[in-house]
PDB file of C-alpha atoms in Angstrom:
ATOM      1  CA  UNK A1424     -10.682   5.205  28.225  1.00 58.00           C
ATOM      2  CA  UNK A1425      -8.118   3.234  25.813  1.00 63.00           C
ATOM      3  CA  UNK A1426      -4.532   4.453  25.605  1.00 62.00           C
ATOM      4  CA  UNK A1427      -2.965   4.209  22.141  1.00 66.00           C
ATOM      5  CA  UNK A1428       0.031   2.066  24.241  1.00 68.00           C
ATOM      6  CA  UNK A1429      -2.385  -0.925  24.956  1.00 86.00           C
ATOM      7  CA  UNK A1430      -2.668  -0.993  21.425  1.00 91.00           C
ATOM      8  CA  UNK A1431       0.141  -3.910  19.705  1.00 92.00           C
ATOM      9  CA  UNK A1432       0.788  -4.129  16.243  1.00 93.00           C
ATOM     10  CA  UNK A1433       1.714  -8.043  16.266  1.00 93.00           C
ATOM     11  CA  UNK A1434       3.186  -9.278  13.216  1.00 90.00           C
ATOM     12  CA  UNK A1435       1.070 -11.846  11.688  1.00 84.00           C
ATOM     13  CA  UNK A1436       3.720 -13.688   8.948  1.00 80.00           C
ATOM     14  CA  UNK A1437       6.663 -13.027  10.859  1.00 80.00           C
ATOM     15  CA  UNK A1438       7.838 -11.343   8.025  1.00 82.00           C
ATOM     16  CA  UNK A1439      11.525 -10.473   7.715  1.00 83.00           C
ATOM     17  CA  UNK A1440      11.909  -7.207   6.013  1.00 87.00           C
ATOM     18  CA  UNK A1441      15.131  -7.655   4.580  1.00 86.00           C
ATOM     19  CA  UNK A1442      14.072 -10.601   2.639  1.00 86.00           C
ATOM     20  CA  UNK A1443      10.391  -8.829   1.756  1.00 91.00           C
ATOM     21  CA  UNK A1444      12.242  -5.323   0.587  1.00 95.00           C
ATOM     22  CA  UNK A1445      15.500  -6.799  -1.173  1.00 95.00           C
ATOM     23  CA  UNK A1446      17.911  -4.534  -2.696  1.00 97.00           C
ATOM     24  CA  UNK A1447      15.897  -4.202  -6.203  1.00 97.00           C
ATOM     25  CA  UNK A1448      12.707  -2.691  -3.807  1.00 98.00           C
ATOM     26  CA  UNK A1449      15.354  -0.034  -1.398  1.00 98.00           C
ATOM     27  CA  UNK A1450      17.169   0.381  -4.798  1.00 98.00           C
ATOM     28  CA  UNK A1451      14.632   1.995  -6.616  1.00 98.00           C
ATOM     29  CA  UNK A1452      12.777   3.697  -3.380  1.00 98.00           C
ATOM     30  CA  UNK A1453      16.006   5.312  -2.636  1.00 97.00           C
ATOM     31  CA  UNK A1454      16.806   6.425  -6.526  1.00 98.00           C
ATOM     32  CA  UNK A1455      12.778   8.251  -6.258  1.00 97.00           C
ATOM     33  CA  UNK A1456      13.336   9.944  -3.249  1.00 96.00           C
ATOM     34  CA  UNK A1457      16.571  11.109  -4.416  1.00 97.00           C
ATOM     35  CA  UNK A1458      14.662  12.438  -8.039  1.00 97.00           C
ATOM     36  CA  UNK A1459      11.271  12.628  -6.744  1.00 95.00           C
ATOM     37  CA  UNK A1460      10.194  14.123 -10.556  1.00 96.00           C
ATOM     38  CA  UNK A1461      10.116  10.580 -11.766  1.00 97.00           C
ATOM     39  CA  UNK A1462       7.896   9.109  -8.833  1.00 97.00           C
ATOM     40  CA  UNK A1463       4.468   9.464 -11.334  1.00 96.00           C
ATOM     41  CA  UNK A1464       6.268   8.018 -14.060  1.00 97.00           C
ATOM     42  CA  UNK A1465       7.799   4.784 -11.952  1.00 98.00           C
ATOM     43  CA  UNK A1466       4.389   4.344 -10.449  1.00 97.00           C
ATOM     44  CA  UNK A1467       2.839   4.106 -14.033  1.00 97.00           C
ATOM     45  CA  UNK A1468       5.401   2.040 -15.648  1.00 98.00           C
ATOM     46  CA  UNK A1469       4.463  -0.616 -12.717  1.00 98.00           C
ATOM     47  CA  UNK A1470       1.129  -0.246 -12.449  1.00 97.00           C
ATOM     48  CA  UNK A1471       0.916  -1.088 -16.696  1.00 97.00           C
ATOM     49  CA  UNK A1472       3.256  -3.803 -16.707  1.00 97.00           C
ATOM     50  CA  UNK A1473       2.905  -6.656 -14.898  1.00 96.00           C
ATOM     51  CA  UNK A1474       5.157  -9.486 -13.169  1.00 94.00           C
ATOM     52  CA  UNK A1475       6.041 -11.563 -16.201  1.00 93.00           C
ATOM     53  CA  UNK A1476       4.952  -9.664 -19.051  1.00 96.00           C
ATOM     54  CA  UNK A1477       7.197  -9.895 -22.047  1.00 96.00           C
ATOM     55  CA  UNK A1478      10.382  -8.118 -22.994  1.00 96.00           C
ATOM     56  CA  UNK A1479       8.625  -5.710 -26.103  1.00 97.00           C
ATOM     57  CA  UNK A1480       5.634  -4.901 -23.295  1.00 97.00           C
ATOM     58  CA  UNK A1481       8.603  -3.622 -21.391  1.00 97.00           C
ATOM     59  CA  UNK A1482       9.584  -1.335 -24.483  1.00 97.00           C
ATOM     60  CA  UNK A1483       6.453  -0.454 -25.120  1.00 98.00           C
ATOM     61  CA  UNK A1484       5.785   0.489 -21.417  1.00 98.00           C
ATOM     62  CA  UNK A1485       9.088   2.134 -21.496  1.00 98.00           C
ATOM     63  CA  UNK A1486       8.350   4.554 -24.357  1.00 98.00           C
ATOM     64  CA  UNK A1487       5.041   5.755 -23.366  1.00 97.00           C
ATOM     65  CA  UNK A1488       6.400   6.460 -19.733  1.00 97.00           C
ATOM     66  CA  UNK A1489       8.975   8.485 -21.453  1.00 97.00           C
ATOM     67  CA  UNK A1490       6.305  10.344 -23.807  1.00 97.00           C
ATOM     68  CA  UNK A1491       3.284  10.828 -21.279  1.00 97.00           C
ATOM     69  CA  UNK A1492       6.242  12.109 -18.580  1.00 97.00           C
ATOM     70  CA  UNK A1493       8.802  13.709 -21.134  1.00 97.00           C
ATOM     71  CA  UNK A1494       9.540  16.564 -18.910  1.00 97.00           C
ATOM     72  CA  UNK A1495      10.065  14.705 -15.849  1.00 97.00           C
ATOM     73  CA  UNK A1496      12.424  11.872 -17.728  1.00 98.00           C
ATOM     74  CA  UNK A1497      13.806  14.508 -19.338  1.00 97.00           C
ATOM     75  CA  UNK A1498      15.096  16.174 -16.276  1.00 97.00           C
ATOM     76  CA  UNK A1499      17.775  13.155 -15.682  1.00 98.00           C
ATOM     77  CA  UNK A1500      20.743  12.596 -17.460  1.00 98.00           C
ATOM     78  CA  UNK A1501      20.966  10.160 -19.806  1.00 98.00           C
ATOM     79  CA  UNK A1502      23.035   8.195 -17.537  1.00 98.00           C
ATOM     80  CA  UNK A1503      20.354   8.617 -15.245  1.00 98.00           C
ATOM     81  CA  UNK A1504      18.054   7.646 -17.467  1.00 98.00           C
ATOM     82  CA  UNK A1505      19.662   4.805 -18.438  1.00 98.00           C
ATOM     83  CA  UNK A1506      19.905   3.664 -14.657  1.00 98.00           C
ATOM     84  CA  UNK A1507      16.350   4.740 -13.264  1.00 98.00           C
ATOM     85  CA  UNK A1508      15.128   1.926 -16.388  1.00 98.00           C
ATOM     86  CA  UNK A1509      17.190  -0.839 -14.958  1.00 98.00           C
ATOM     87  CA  UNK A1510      15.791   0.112 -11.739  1.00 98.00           C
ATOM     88  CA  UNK A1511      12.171  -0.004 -12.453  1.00 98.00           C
ATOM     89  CA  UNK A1512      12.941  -3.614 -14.800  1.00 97.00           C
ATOM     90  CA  UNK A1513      15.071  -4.705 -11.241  1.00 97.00           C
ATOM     91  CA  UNK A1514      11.745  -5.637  -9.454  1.00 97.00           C
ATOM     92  CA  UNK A1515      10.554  -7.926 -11.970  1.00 97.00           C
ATOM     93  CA  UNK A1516      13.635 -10.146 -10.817  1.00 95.00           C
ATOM     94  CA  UNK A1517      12.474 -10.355  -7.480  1.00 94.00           C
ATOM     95  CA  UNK A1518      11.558 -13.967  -7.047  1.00 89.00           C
ATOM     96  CA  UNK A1519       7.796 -14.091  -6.817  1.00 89.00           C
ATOM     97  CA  UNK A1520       6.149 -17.713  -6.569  1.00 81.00           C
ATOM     98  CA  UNK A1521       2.536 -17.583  -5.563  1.00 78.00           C
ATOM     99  CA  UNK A1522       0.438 -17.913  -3.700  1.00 71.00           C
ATOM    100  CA  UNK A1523       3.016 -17.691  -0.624  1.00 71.00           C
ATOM    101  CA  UNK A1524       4.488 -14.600  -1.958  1.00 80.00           C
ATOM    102  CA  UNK A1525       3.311 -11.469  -3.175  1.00 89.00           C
ATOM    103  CA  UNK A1526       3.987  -9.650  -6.191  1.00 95.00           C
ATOM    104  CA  UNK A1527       7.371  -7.356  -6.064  1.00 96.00           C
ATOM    105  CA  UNK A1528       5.308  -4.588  -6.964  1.00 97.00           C
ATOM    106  CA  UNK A1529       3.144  -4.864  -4.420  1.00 96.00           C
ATOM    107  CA  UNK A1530       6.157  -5.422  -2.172  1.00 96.00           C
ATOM    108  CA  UNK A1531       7.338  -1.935  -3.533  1.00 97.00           C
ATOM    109  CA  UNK A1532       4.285   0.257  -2.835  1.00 97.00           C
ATOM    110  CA  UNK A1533       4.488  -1.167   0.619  1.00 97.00           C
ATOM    111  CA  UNK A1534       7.792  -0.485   1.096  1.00 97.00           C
ATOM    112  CA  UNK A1535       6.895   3.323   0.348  1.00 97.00           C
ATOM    113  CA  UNK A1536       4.862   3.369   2.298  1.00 96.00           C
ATOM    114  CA  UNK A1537       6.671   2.145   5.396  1.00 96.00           C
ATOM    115  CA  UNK A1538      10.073   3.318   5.013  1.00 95.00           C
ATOM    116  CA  UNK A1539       8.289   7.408   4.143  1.00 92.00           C
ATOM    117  CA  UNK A1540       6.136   9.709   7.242  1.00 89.00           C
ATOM    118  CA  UNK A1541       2.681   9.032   8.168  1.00 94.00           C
ATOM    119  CA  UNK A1542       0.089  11.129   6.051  1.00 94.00           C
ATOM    120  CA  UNK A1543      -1.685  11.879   9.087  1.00 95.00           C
ATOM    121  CA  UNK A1544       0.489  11.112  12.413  1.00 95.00           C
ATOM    122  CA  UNK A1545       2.735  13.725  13.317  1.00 92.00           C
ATOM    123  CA  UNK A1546       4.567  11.627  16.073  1.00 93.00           C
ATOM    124  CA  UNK A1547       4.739   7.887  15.068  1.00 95.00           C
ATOM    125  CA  UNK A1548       4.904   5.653  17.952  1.00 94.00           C
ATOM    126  CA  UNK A1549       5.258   2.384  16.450  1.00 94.00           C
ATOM    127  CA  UNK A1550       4.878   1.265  12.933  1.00 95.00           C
ATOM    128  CA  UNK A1551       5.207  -2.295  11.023  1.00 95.00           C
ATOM    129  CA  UNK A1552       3.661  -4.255   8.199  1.00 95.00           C
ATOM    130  CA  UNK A1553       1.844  -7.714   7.532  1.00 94.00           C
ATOM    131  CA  UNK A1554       0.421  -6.932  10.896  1.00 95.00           C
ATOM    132  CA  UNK A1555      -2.575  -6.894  13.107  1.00 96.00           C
ATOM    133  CA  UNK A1556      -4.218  -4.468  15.882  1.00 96.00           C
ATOM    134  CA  UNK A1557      -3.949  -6.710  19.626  1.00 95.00           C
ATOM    135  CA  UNK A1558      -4.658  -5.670  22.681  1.00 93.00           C
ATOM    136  CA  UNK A1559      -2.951  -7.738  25.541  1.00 87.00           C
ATOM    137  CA  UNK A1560      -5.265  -9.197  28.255  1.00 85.00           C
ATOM    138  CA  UNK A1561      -4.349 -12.126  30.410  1.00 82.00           C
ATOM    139  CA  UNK A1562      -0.487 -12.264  29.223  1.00 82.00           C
ATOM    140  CA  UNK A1563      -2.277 -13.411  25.763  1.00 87.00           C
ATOM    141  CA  UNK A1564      -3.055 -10.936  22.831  1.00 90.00           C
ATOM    142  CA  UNK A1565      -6.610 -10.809  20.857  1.00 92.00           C
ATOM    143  CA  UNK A1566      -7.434  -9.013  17.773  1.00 94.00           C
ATOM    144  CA  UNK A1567      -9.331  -5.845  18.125  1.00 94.00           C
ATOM    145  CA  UNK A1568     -11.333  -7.001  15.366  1.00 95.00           C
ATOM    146  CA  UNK A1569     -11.717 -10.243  14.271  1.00 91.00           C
ATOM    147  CA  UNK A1570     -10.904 -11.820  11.244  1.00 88.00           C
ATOM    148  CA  UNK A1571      -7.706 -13.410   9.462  1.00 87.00           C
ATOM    149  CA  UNK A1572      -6.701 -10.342   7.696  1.00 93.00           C
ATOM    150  CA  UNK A1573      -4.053  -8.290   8.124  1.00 95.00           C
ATOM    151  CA  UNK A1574      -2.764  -4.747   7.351  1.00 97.00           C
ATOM    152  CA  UNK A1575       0.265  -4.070   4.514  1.00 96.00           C
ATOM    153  CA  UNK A1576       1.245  -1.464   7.023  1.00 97.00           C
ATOM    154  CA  UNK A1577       0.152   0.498  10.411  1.00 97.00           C
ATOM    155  CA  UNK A1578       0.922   3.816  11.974  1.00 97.00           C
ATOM    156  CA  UNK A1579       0.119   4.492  15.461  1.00 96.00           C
ATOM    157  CA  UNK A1580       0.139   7.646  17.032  1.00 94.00           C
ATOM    158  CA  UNK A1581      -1.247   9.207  20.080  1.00 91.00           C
ATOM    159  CA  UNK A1582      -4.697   8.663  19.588  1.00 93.00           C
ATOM    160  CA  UNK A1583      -4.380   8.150  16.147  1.00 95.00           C
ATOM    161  CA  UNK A1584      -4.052   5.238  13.443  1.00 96.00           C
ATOM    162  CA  UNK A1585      -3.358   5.070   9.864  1.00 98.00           C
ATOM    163  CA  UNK A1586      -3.723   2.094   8.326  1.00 98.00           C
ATOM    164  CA  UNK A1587      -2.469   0.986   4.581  1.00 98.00           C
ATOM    165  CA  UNK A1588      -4.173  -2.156   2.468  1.00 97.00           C
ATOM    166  CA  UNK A1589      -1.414  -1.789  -0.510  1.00 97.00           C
ATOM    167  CA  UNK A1590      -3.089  -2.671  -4.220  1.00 96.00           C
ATOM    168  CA  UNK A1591      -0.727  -2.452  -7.450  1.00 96.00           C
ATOM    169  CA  UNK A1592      -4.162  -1.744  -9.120  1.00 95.00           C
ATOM    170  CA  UNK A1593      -7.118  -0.266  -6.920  1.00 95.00           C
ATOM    171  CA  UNK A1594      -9.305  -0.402  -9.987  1.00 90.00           C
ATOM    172  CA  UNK A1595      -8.807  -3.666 -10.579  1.00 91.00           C
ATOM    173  CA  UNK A1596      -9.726  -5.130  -6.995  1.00 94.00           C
ATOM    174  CA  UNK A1597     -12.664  -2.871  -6.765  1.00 94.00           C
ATOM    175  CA  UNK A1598     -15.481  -4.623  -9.077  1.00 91.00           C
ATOM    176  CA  UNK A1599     -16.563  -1.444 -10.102  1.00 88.00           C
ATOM    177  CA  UNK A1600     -19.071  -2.799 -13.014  1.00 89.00           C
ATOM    178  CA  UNK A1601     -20.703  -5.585 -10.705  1.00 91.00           C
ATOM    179  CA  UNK A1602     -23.665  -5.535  -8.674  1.00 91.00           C
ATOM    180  CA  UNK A1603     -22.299  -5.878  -4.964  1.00 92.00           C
ATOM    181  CA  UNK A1604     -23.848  -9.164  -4.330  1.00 92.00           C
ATOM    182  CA  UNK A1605     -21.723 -10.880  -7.354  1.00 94.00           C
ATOM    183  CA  UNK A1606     -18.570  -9.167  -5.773  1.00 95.00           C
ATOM    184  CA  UNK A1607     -15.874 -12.138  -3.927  1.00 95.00           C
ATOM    185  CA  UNK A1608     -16.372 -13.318  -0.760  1.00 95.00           C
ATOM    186  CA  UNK A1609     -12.471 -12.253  -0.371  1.00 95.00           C
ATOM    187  CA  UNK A1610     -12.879  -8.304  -1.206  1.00 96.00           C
ATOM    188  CA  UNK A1611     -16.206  -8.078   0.566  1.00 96.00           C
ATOM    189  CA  UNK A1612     -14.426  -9.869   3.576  1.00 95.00           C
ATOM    190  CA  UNK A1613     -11.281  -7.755   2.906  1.00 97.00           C
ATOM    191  CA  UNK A1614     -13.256  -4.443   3.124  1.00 97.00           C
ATOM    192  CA  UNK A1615     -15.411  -5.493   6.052  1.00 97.00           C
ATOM    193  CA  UNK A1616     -12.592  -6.158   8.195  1.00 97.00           C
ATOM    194  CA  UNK A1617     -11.180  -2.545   7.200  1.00 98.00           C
ATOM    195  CA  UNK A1618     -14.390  -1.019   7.861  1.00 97.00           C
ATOM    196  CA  UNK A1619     -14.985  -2.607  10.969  1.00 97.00           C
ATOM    197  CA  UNK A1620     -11.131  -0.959  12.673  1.00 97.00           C
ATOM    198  CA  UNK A1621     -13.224   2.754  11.553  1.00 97.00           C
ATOM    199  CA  UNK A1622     -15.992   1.354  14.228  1.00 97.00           C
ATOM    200  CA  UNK A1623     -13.384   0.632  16.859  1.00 96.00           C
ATOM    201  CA  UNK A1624     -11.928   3.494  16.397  1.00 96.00           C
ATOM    202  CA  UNK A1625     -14.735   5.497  16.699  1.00 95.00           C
ATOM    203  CA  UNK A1626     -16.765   3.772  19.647  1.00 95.00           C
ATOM    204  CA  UNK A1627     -13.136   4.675  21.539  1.00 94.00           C
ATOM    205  CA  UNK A1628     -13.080   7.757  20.691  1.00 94.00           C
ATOM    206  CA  UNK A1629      -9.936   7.209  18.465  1.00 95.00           C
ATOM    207  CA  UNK A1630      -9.031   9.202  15.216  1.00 96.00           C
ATOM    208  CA  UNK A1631      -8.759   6.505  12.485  1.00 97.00           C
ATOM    209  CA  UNK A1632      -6.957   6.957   9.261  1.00 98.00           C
ATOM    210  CA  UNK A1633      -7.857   4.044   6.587  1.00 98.00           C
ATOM    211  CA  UNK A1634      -6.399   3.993   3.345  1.00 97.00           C
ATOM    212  CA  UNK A1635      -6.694   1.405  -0.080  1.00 97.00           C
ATOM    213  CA  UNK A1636      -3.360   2.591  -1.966  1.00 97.00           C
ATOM    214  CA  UNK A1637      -2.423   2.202  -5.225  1.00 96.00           C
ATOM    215  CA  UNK A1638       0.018   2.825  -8.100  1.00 96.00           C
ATOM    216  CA  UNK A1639      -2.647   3.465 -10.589  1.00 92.00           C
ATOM    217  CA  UNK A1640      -4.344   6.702 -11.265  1.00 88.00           C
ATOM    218  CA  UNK A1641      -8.046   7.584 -11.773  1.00 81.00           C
ATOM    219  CA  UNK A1642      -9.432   5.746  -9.162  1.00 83.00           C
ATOM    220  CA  UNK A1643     -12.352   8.276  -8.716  1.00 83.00           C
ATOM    221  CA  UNK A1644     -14.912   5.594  -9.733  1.00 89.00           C
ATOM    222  CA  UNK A1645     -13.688   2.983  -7.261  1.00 92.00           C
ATOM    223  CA  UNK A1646     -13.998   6.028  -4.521  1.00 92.00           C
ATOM    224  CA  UNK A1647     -17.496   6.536  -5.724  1.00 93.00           C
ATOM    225  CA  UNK A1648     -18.443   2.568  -5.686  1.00 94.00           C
ATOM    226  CA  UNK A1649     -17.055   1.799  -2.116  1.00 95.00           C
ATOM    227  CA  UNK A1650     -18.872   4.987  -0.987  1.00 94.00           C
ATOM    228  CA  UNK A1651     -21.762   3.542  -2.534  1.00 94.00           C
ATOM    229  CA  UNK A1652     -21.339   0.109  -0.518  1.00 94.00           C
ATOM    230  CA  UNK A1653     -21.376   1.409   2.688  1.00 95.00           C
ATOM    231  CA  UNK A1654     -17.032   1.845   3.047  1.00 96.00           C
ATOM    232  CA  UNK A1655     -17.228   5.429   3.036  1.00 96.00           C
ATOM    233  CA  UNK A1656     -14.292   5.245   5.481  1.00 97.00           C
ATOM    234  CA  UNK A1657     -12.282   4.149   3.298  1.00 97.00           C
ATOM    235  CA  UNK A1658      -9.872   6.261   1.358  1.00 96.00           C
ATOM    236  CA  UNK A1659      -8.681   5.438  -1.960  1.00 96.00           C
ATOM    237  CA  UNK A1660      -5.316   6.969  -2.389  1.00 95.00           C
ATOM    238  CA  UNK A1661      -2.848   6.563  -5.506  1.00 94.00           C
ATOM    239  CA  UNK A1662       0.843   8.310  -6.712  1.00 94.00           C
ATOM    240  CA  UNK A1663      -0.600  11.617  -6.673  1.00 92.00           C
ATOM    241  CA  UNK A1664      -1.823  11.499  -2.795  1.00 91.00           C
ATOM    242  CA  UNK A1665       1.604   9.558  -1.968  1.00 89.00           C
ATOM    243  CA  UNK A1666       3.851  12.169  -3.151  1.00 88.00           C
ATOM    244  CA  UNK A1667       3.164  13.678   0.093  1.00 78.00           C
ATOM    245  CA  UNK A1668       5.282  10.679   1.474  1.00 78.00           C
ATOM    246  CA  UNK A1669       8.429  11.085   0.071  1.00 85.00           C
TER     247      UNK A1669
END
């Protein structure tokens, strides 16, 4: 039988998280978990605006947030107010050149998800992000599944995994409207690789946890097209599903 401690989660980027969550990402985590009212709003004002959109889309964004959530912004101060909008406009200055970085905001979700509980472990054993599943055999560690992807972030417990594939927009990596032939080589790869850590899992008798998470809302489509496809196992998760993590 496996044990859960053979199991490695080797970093594949040798990613440094103070230079991947900068003070603009902890910033604004820590200012949520502190008001955790405004968590749907923040999550919609980045989900709407993306990295380099112009100052008025800002405004615009800005205003609706404060509309569609009026109850929620209007439980902060106005100097709170005032601060949880520099906030949310502080991770469009994270420097983003791609492709060899990824967008703040995507940096941000992950960062939630990290730095807050499992959904599903109880007793974390190990964590980390930009990482891979290994298991160590002849001093040298090898993939438990092939393939050059990675995961955003990875939970393991005893017995148990959880693993995050963080997506600003879910709807908009799905290709919900195309037949699933036309879809990328890159999502269909993407969601084979998830799919195929729900076999391992389950020919070693392992509970498996597998999550596409998002900022965006309605995402009830995109859990009816993967279903569709054959990635049943995979669970499409967005603000309301995470508010369980702060």
């Amino acid at each position: 039988m496996l044990h859960m401690k053979q199991i490695h989660l080797c970093s594949e980027k040798n990613v440094d998280t103070n230079t991947r969550f900068p003070d603009e990402i902890r910033s604004l985590a820590s200012f949520i978990r502190s008001h955790r009212k405004v968590w749907p709003l923040v999550a919609d004002y980045l989900a709407r605006v993306r990295y380099g959109s112009s100052p008025e889309l800002h405004s615009k964004t800005l205003d609706f947030v404060r509309i569609a959530y009026s109850r929620r912004w209007g439980s902060l101060t106005q100097e709170q107010q005032i601060k949880l909008t520099e906030l949310m406009r502080g991770i469009y200055n994270v420097p983003y050149t791609p492709p060899n970085q990824e967008d703040p905001r995507t940096r941000f979700l992950e960062y939630i998800v990290y730095s807050s509980d499992s959904l599903n472990i109880e007793h974390v054993r190990r964590k980390n992000i930009q990482c891979s599943l290994r298991l160590k055999r002849k001093k040298q560690y090898h993939r438990i599944v092939e393939g050059k992807s990675d995961w955003d972030v990875a939970f393991l417990g005893k017995r148990m995994l959880e693993l995050h594939e963080c997506k600003v927009n879910v709807s908009n990596f799905i290709p919900e409207s195309q037949p699933y032939e036309l879809w990328p080589n890159e999502i269909r790869n993407k969601l084979d690789f998830m799919k195929r850590h729900d076999d391992y899992a389950k020919k070693n008798n392992l509970r498996c946890f597998i999550y596409l998470t998002g900022l965006d809302t309605g995402q009830g489509r995109s859990k009816q097209v993967l279903s569709d496809r054959g990635y049943k196992c995979i669970r499409v998760i967005g603000p309301e599903e995470m508010d369980a993590l702060l």
